Short mmCIF file of C-alpha atoms and ligand atoms in Angstrom, two decimals:
data_model
loop_
_atom_site.label_atom_id
_atom_site.label_comp_id
_atom_site.label_asym_id
_atom_site.label_seq_id
_atom_site.Cartn_x
_atom_site.Cartn_y
_atom_site.Cartn_z
CA UNK A 1 -45.38 -49.61 -76.53
CA UNK A 2 -48.70 -51.15 -77.57
CA UNK A 3 -49.92 -53.75 -75.07
CA UNK A 4 -51.72 -56.72 -76.70
CA UNK A 5 -55.30 -57.32 -75.58
CA UNK A 6 -57.63 -60.21 -74.83
CA UNK A 7 -61.25 -60.22 -75.97
CA UNK A 8 -63.56 -61.08 -73.08
CA UNK A 9 -66.72 -63.20 -73.32
CA UNK A 10 -68.80 -59.98 -73.34
CA UNK A 11 -66.90 -58.55 -76.33
CA UNK A 12 -64.86 -56.02 -74.32
CA UNK A 13 -61.09 -56.02 -74.47
CA UNK A 14 -58.64 -56.29 -71.59
CA UNK A 15 -54.92 -55.39 -71.80
CA UNK A 16 -52.61 -58.41 -71.50
CA UNK A 17 -51.06 -56.84 -68.37
CA UNK A 18 -52.41 -54.41 -65.78
CA UNK A 19 -51.25 -52.47 -62.73
CA UNK A 20 -52.00 -53.61 -59.15
CA UNK A 21 -52.50 -50.81 -56.64
CA UNK A 22 -52.52 -52.54 -53.25
CA UNK A 23 -51.21 -51.33 -50.75
CA UNK A 24 -50.53 -47.91 -52.29
CA UNK A 25 -52.24 -45.06 -50.45
CA UNK A 26 -52.26 -41.27 -50.26
CA UNK A 27 -50.10 -38.95 -52.36
CA UNK A 28 -47.56 -41.73 -52.93
CA UNK A 29 -50.34 -43.79 -54.52
CA UNK A 30 -51.40 -40.98 -56.85
CA UNK A 31 -47.85 -40.40 -58.07
CA UNK A 32 -47.13 -44.14 -58.43
CA UNK A 33 -50.33 -44.67 -60.44
CA UNK A 34 -49.68 -41.62 -62.65
CA UNK A 35 -46.16 -42.89 -63.32
CA UNK A 36 -47.57 -46.34 -64.15
CA UNK A 37 -49.97 -44.78 -66.67
CA UNK A 38 -47.08 -42.77 -68.14
CA UNK A 39 -45.12 -46.03 -68.43
CA UNK A 40 -47.98 -47.43 -70.52
CA UNK A 41 -50.32 -49.32 -68.15
CA UNK A 42 -53.95 -48.87 -69.07
CA UNK A 43 -55.68 -51.31 -66.67
CA UNK A 44 -55.73 -50.25 -62.99
CA UNK A 45 -56.77 -52.77 -60.33
CA UNK A 46 -58.23 -51.48 -57.06
CA UNK A 47 -60.82 -52.65 -54.50
CA UNK A 48 -63.01 -51.15 -51.80
CA UNK A 49 -60.84 -52.96 -49.27
CA UNK A 50 -57.61 -51.40 -50.56
CA UNK A 51 -58.83 -48.00 -49.28
CA UNK A 52 -57.35 -46.27 -52.34
CA UNK A 53 -60.21 -45.84 -54.82
CA UNK A 54 -60.08 -42.03 -54.32
CA UNK A 55 -56.37 -42.05 -55.16
CA UNK A 56 -56.98 -44.16 -58.29
CA UNK A 57 -59.64 -41.67 -59.42
CA UNK A 58 -57.31 -38.75 -58.72
CA UNK A 59 -54.57 -40.38 -60.78
CA UNK A 60 -57.00 -40.98 -63.66
CA UNK A 61 -57.85 -37.26 -63.69
CA UNK A 62 -54.23 -36.15 -63.19
CA UNK A 63 -52.61 -38.30 -65.88
CA UNK A 64 -53.84 -36.24 -68.82
CA UNK A 65 -55.29 -39.16 -70.80
CA UNK A 66 -58.96 -39.27 -71.81
CA UNK A 67 -60.96 -41.41 -69.37
CA UNK A 68 -61.90 -43.88 -72.12
CA UNK A 69 -58.25 -44.83 -72.72
CA UNK A 70 -58.02 -46.28 -69.22
CA UNK A 71 -59.69 -49.30 -67.68
CA UNK A 72 -60.54 -49.05 -63.99
CA UNK A 73 -61.38 -52.23 -62.09
CA UNK A 74 -62.62 -52.52 -58.50
CA UNK A 75 -64.18 -55.15 -56.24
CA UNK A 76 -67.17 -55.71 -53.93
CA UNK A 77 -66.01 -56.65 -50.40
CA UNK A 78 -67.44 -59.64 -48.53
CA UNK A 79 -69.49 -57.52 -46.12
CA UNK A 80 -71.55 -56.20 -49.09
CA UNK A 81 -72.74 -59.48 -50.61
CA UNK A 82 -76.47 -58.93 -50.07
CA UNK A 83 -78.11 -57.69 -53.32
CA UNK A 84 -78.94 -54.16 -52.09
CA UNK A 85 -75.61 -53.84 -50.27
CA UNK A 86 -73.77 -54.89 -53.42
CA UNK A 87 -75.61 -52.29 -55.51
CA UNK A 88 -74.80 -49.63 -52.89
CA UNK A 89 -71.18 -50.82 -52.73
CA UNK A 90 -70.63 -50.26 -56.46
CA UNK A 91 -72.26 -46.81 -56.27
CA UNK A 92 -69.90 -46.07 -53.36
CA UNK A 93 -66.90 -47.15 -55.46
CA UNK A 94 -67.99 -44.87 -58.31
CA UNK A 95 -68.38 -41.98 -55.88
CA UNK A 96 -64.96 -42.47 -54.29
CA UNK A 97 -63.36 -42.89 -57.73
CA UNK A 98 -65.21 -39.84 -59.03
CA UNK A 99 -66.11 -41.78 -62.18
CA UNK A 100 -69.45 -42.38 -63.87
CA UNK A 101 -68.67 -45.96 -64.93
CA UNK A 102 -66.29 -48.78 -64.06
CA UNK A 103 -64.66 -50.89 -66.76
CA UNK A 104 -64.59 -54.02 -64.63
CA UNK A 105 -66.02 -54.88 -61.24
CA UNK A 106 -65.41 -58.15 -59.39
CA UNK A 107 -66.85 -60.00 -56.40
CA UNK A 108 -63.64 -59.94 -54.32
CA UNK A 109 -63.90 -63.27 -52.41
CA UNK A 110 -66.74 -65.85 -52.40
CA UNK A 111 -66.91 -66.14 -48.59
CA UNK A 112 -68.85 -69.41 -48.92
CA UNK A 113 -69.82 -69.63 -45.24
CA UNK A 114 -71.85 -66.44 -45.68
CA UNK A 115 -73.40 -67.95 -48.81
CA UNK A 116 -74.47 -64.70 -50.50
CA UNK A 117 -71.92 -64.36 -53.32
CA UNK A 118 -74.57 -65.24 -55.91
CA UNK A 119 -76.62 -62.24 -54.71
CA UNK A 120 -73.61 -59.98 -55.21
CA UNK A 121 -73.20 -61.49 -58.67
CA UNK A 122 -76.85 -60.80 -59.53
CA UNK A 123 -76.31 -57.18 -58.51
CA UNK A 124 -73.35 -56.93 -60.90
CA UNK A 125 -75.44 -58.45 -63.71
CA UNK A 126 -78.05 -55.71 -63.18
CA UNK A 127 -75.44 -52.92 -62.90
CA UNK A 128 -73.89 -54.03 -66.18
CA UNK A 129 -77.31 -53.83 -67.83
CA UNK A 130 -77.64 -50.28 -66.51
CA UNK A 131 -74.24 -49.39 -68.03
CA UNK A 132 -72.56 -48.52 -64.73
CA UNK A 133 -70.09 -51.37 -65.12
CA UNK A 134 -68.81 -52.38 -68.57
CA UNK A 135 -67.56 -55.87 -67.65
CA UNK A 136 -68.28 -58.00 -64.60
CA UNK A 137 -66.32 -60.77 -63.00
CA UNK A 138 -65.23 -62.50 -59.84
CA UNK A 139 -62.09 -63.14 -57.86
CA UNK A 140 -60.93 -66.19 -55.95
CA UNK A 141 -63.82 -68.30 -57.25
CA UNK A 142 -63.49 -72.09 -57.50
CA UNK A 143 -65.28 -74.14 -60.14
CA UNK A 144 -68.20 -74.74 -57.74
CA UNK A 145 -68.60 -71.02 -57.05
CA UNK A 146 -68.44 -70.25 -60.77
CA UNK A 147 -71.00 -72.90 -61.64
CA UNK A 148 -73.40 -71.62 -58.99
CA UNK A 149 -73.41 -68.02 -60.25
CA UNK A 150 -73.70 -69.18 -63.86
CA UNK A 151 -76.56 -71.56 -63.00
CA UNK A 152 -78.43 -68.92 -61.00
CA UNK A 153 -78.16 -66.05 -63.50
CA UNK A 154 -77.25 -67.54 -66.87
CA UNK A 155 -74.40 -65.01 -67.00
CA UNK A 156 -70.78 -66.21 -67.04
CA UNK A 157 -68.20 -63.95 -65.35
CA UNK A 158 -65.87 -62.30 -67.88
CA UNK A 159 -62.88 -62.54 -65.52
CA UNK A 160 -61.77 -64.64 -62.55
CA UNK A 161 -58.86 -62.99 -60.73
CA UNK A 162 -56.95 -65.66 -58.79
CA UNK A 163 -53.68 -66.10 -56.92
CA UNK A 164 -51.22 -67.21 -59.60
CA UNK A 165 -47.41 -67.19 -59.53
CA UNK A 166 -44.68 -69.78 -60.14
CA UNK A 167 -45.07 -71.44 -56.71
CA UNK A 168 -48.84 -71.64 -57.28
CA UNK A 169 -49.40 -71.93 -61.03
CA UNK A 170 -53.10 -72.85 -60.79
CA UNK A 171 -53.03 -75.44 -63.56
CA UNK A 172 -56.53 -76.70 -62.74
CA UNK A 173 -58.23 -73.35 -62.16
CA UNK A 174 -56.74 -71.97 -65.36
CA UNK A 175 -58.21 -74.94 -67.21
CA UNK A 176 -61.61 -74.43 -65.52
CA UNK A 177 -61.64 -70.74 -66.45
CA UNK A 178 -60.67 -71.55 -70.01
CA UNK A 179 -63.36 -74.22 -70.37
CA UNK A 180 -65.98 -71.76 -69.16
CA UNK A 181 -64.73 -68.93 -71.39
CA UNK A 182 -63.52 -66.85 -68.45
CA UNK A 183 -60.34 -64.74 -68.66
CA UNK A 184 -57.86 -65.55 -65.87
CA UNK A 185 -56.24 -62.58 -64.13
CA UNK A 186 -53.27 -63.23 -61.80
CA UNK A 187 -52.92 -61.57 -58.42
CA UNK A 188 -49.51 -61.44 -56.74
CA UNK A 189 -48.22 -62.41 -60.20
CA UNK A 190 -44.56 -62.10 -59.22
CA UNK A 191 -45.10 -63.99 -55.98
CA UNK A 192 -44.80 -60.81 -53.91
CA UNK A 193 -42.35 -61.22 -51.02
CA UNK A 194 -41.76 -64.86 -51.98
CA UNK A 195 -40.92 -64.01 -55.60
CA UNK A 196 -38.82 -66.92 -56.93
CA UNK A 197 -36.27 -64.66 -58.62
CA UNK A 198 -33.35 -66.87 -57.56
CA UNK A 199 -34.87 -70.19 -58.70
CA UNK A 200 -32.70 -71.63 -61.46
CA UNK A 201 -35.65 -72.04 -63.85
CA UNK A 202 -36.23 -68.28 -63.62
CA UNK A 203 -32.61 -67.13 -63.40
CA UNK A 204 -31.52 -69.30 -66.36
CA UNK A 205 -34.30 -67.94 -68.59
CA UNK A 206 -33.43 -64.39 -67.51
CA UNK A 207 -29.80 -64.93 -68.51
CA UNK A 208 -30.77 -66.61 -71.80
CA UNK A 209 -33.03 -63.73 -72.86
CA UNK A 210 -31.00 -60.92 -71.27
CA UNK A 211 -33.95 -59.77 -69.16
CA UNK A 212 -34.63 -59.62 -65.41
CA UNK A 213 -36.14 -62.48 -63.37
CA UNK A 214 -39.25 -60.35 -62.86
CA UNK A 215 -39.66 -59.97 -66.61
CA UNK A 216 -39.31 -63.75 -67.05
CA UNK A 217 -42.12 -64.39 -64.54
CA UNK A 218 -44.42 -61.83 -66.13
CA UNK A 219 -43.65 -63.17 -69.61
CA UNK A 220 -44.51 -66.67 -68.30
CA UNK A 221 -47.86 -65.24 -67.13
CA UNK A 222 -48.52 -63.65 -70.53
CA UNK A 223 -47.70 -66.88 -72.38
CA UNK A 224 -50.00 -68.83 -70.04
CA UNK A 225 -52.73 -66.54 -71.32
CA UNK A 226 -53.30 -65.00 -67.88
CA UNK A 227 -53.41 -61.24 -67.26
CA UNK A 228 -50.90 -60.35 -64.53
CA UNK A 229 -51.41 -57.18 -62.48
CA UNK A 230 -48.01 -56.53 -60.87
CA UNK A 231 -47.73 -53.75 -58.32
CA UNK A 232 -44.67 -51.56 -58.08
CA UNK A 233 -44.18 -48.17 -56.50
CA UNK A 234 -40.93 -47.76 -58.44
CA UNK A 235 -41.07 -46.18 -61.93
CA UNK A 236 -38.12 -48.26 -63.24
CA UNK A 237 -39.75 -51.51 -62.10
CA UNK A 238 -43.11 -50.39 -63.48
CA UNK A 239 -41.48 -49.91 -66.89
CA UNK A 240 -39.52 -53.17 -66.72
CA UNK A 241 -42.62 -55.13 -65.68
CA UNK A 242 -44.45 -53.86 -68.76
CA UNK A 243 -41.56 -54.58 -71.11
CA UNK A 244 -42.26 -58.28 -71.63
CA UNK A 245 -43.48 -58.36 -75.22
CA UNK A 246 -40.11 -58.39 -76.98
CA UNK A 247 -38.99 -61.94 -76.15
CA UNK A 248 -40.52 -65.40 -75.95
CA UNK A 249 -39.93 -68.29 -73.54
CA UNK A 250 -39.66 -71.69 -75.20
CA UNK A 251 -41.71 -74.71 -74.14
CA UNK A 252 -38.96 -76.06 -71.88
CA UNK A 253 -38.54 -72.71 -70.11
CA UNK A 254 -42.31 -72.41 -69.64
CA UNK A 255 -42.54 -75.97 -68.26
CA UNK A 256 -39.58 -75.47 -65.89
CA UNK A 257 -41.22 -72.39 -64.34
CA UNK A 258 -44.60 -74.10 -64.02
CA UNK A 259 -42.79 -77.03 -62.35
CA UNK A 260 -41.88 -74.70 -59.44
CA UNK A 261 -45.51 -75.07 -58.34
CA UNK A 262 -46.20 -76.88 -55.08
CA UNK A 263 -49.38 -77.74 -53.21
CA UNK A 264 -48.51 -75.39 -50.31
CA UNK A 265 -47.41 -72.64 -52.67
CA UNK A 266 -50.12 -70.15 -51.69
CA UNK A 267 -48.73 -66.94 -50.17
CA UNK A 268 -50.94 -66.85 -47.08
CA UNK A 269 -53.25 -69.83 -47.18
CA UNK A 270 -55.88 -68.01 -49.24
CA UNK A 271 -57.94 -71.09 -50.11
CA UNK A 272 -61.27 -69.63 -51.29
CA UNK A 273 -63.20 -72.49 -49.65
CA UNK A 274 -61.92 -71.51 -46.21
CA UNK A 275 -60.27 -68.08 -46.32
CA UNK A 276 -62.83 -65.29 -45.96
CA UNK A 277 -62.42 -61.54 -46.30
CA UNK A 278 -65.11 -59.10 -45.33
N1 NAP B 301 -58.10 -60.39 -55.70
C1 NAP B 301 -57.37 -60.57 -54.62
O1 NAP B 301 -57.79 -61.23 -53.66
C2 NAP B 301 -56.00 -59.95 -54.57
C3 NAP B 301 -55.11 -60.35 -53.58
C4 NAP B 301 -53.83 -59.77 -53.57
C5 NAP B 301 -53.47 -58.83 -54.54
N2 NAP B 301 -54.39 -58.45 -55.50
C6 NAP B 301 -54.02 -57.47 -56.55
O2 NAP B 301 -52.86 -57.93 -57.21
C7 NAP B 301 -51.91 -56.89 -57.25
C8 NAP B 301 -50.50 -57.43 -57.32
O3 NAP B 301 -50.25 -58.33 -56.27
P1 NAP B 301 -49.19 -58.05 -55.09
O4 NAP B 301 -48.94 -56.59 -54.99
O5 NAP B 301 -49.69 -58.79 -53.92
O6 NAP B 301 -47.89 -58.83 -55.58
P2 NAP B 301 -46.84 -58.68 -56.77
O7 NAP B 301 -47.31 -57.71 -57.80
O8 NAP B 301 -46.52 -60.06 -57.18
O9 NAP B 301 -45.56 -58.11 -56.02
C9 NAP B 301 -45.47 -56.79 -55.57
C10 NAP B 301 -44.15 -56.65 -54.81
O10 NAP B 301 -43.05 -56.96 -55.68
C11 NAP B 301 -42.18 -55.84 -55.77
N3 NAP B 301 -41.78 -55.75 -57.19
C12 NAP B 301 -42.55 -55.33 -58.23
N4 NAP B 301 -41.88 -55.43 -59.38
C13 NAP B 301 -40.65 -55.92 -59.08
C14 NAP B 301 -39.51 -56.24 -59.85
N5 NAP B 301 -39.51 -56.06 -61.18
N6 NAP B 301 -38.41 -56.72 -59.21
C15 NAP B 301 -38.42 -56.89 -57.87
N7 NAP B 301 -39.49 -56.61 -57.09
C16 NAP B 301 -40.59 -56.13 -57.69
C17 NAP B 301 -42.97 -54.63 -55.31
O11 NAP B 301 -42.12 -53.72 -54.65
P3 NAP B 301 -41.98 -52.17 -55.15
O12 NAP B 301 -43.34 -51.56 -55.06
O13 NAP B 301 -41.02 -51.60 -54.15
O14 NAP B 301 -41.43 -52.22 -56.54
C18 NAP B 301 -43.93 -55.27 -54.29
O15 NAP B 301 -43.30 -55.40 -53.03
C19 NAP B 301 -52.20 -56.09 -55.98
O16 NAP B 301 -51.60 -54.81 -56.01
C20 NAP B 301 -53.70 -56.07 -56.03
O17 NAP B 301 -54.14 -55.08 -56.96
C21 NAP B 301 -55.63 -59.02 -55.52
#
């Protein structure tokens, strides 16, 4: 199955859906990631703080595909926001992954009280120029955080990976990203343990299209223009989650799912202005 792609603001392409790897670890992670690649995923999402970059690298080598057919994405943790620390952090990621370049690297959280996310961003700008990272982006950035890094460097992130699922559809942040030419990626795209599979807006669309509730939610993500990165350790779910390009939700179905959104819909209170991760 060919996965459609988005063209990023730096000219690179990103698959319309990727594979999330948190909290997979150890041998189980390697086999789950290999099975995801066999199912057709080409974009793998990891982070220093997931503690599984080595496993992602092992899966990339074990899967039998040429390196250039896969896109590997990782993230700089909050404790490494100083410029030199950020440079060292990305080199550390490459070492653990056993790769000589990353396809995408993000600043994981802005941690505004520390106030150094723009330094981390400058480091990514320089690493991209050196060819160590093909595309650079951010995660959990608000409009103010985005504007600051753009103002300070003149370089707009290619991607902003944000919490996005039916209970938190991020109408405003999606519009901000779009206005700035930034591709939205969705973390916890199904809604993780609070996945709204039983909500009538989701269940009715699943019945109408003869697909699962999970496929409806991921199709909603795709039609929003966001790139979801669902995680599953289960090969059947991995395949089902990727199989969302053979049906289309109509406007009413899309609107009904977006209407599940609520102000307190975040999974764990991860407001980027206040929630910090080191
Ligand atoms: N940037 C950030 O700050 C940030 C934060 C959180 C997450 N992330 C990234 O986003 C990725 C995805 O988010 P997530 O793992 O939190 O949430 P998610 O992908 O929305 O949900 C994953 C959970 O749903 C289950 N699941 C998957 N497919 C299913 C299906 N078709 N039907 C029923 N259950 C299903 C999985 O269980 P099984 O494994 O048993 O199938 C797992 O428990 C992470 O892996 C990580 O890469 C980024």
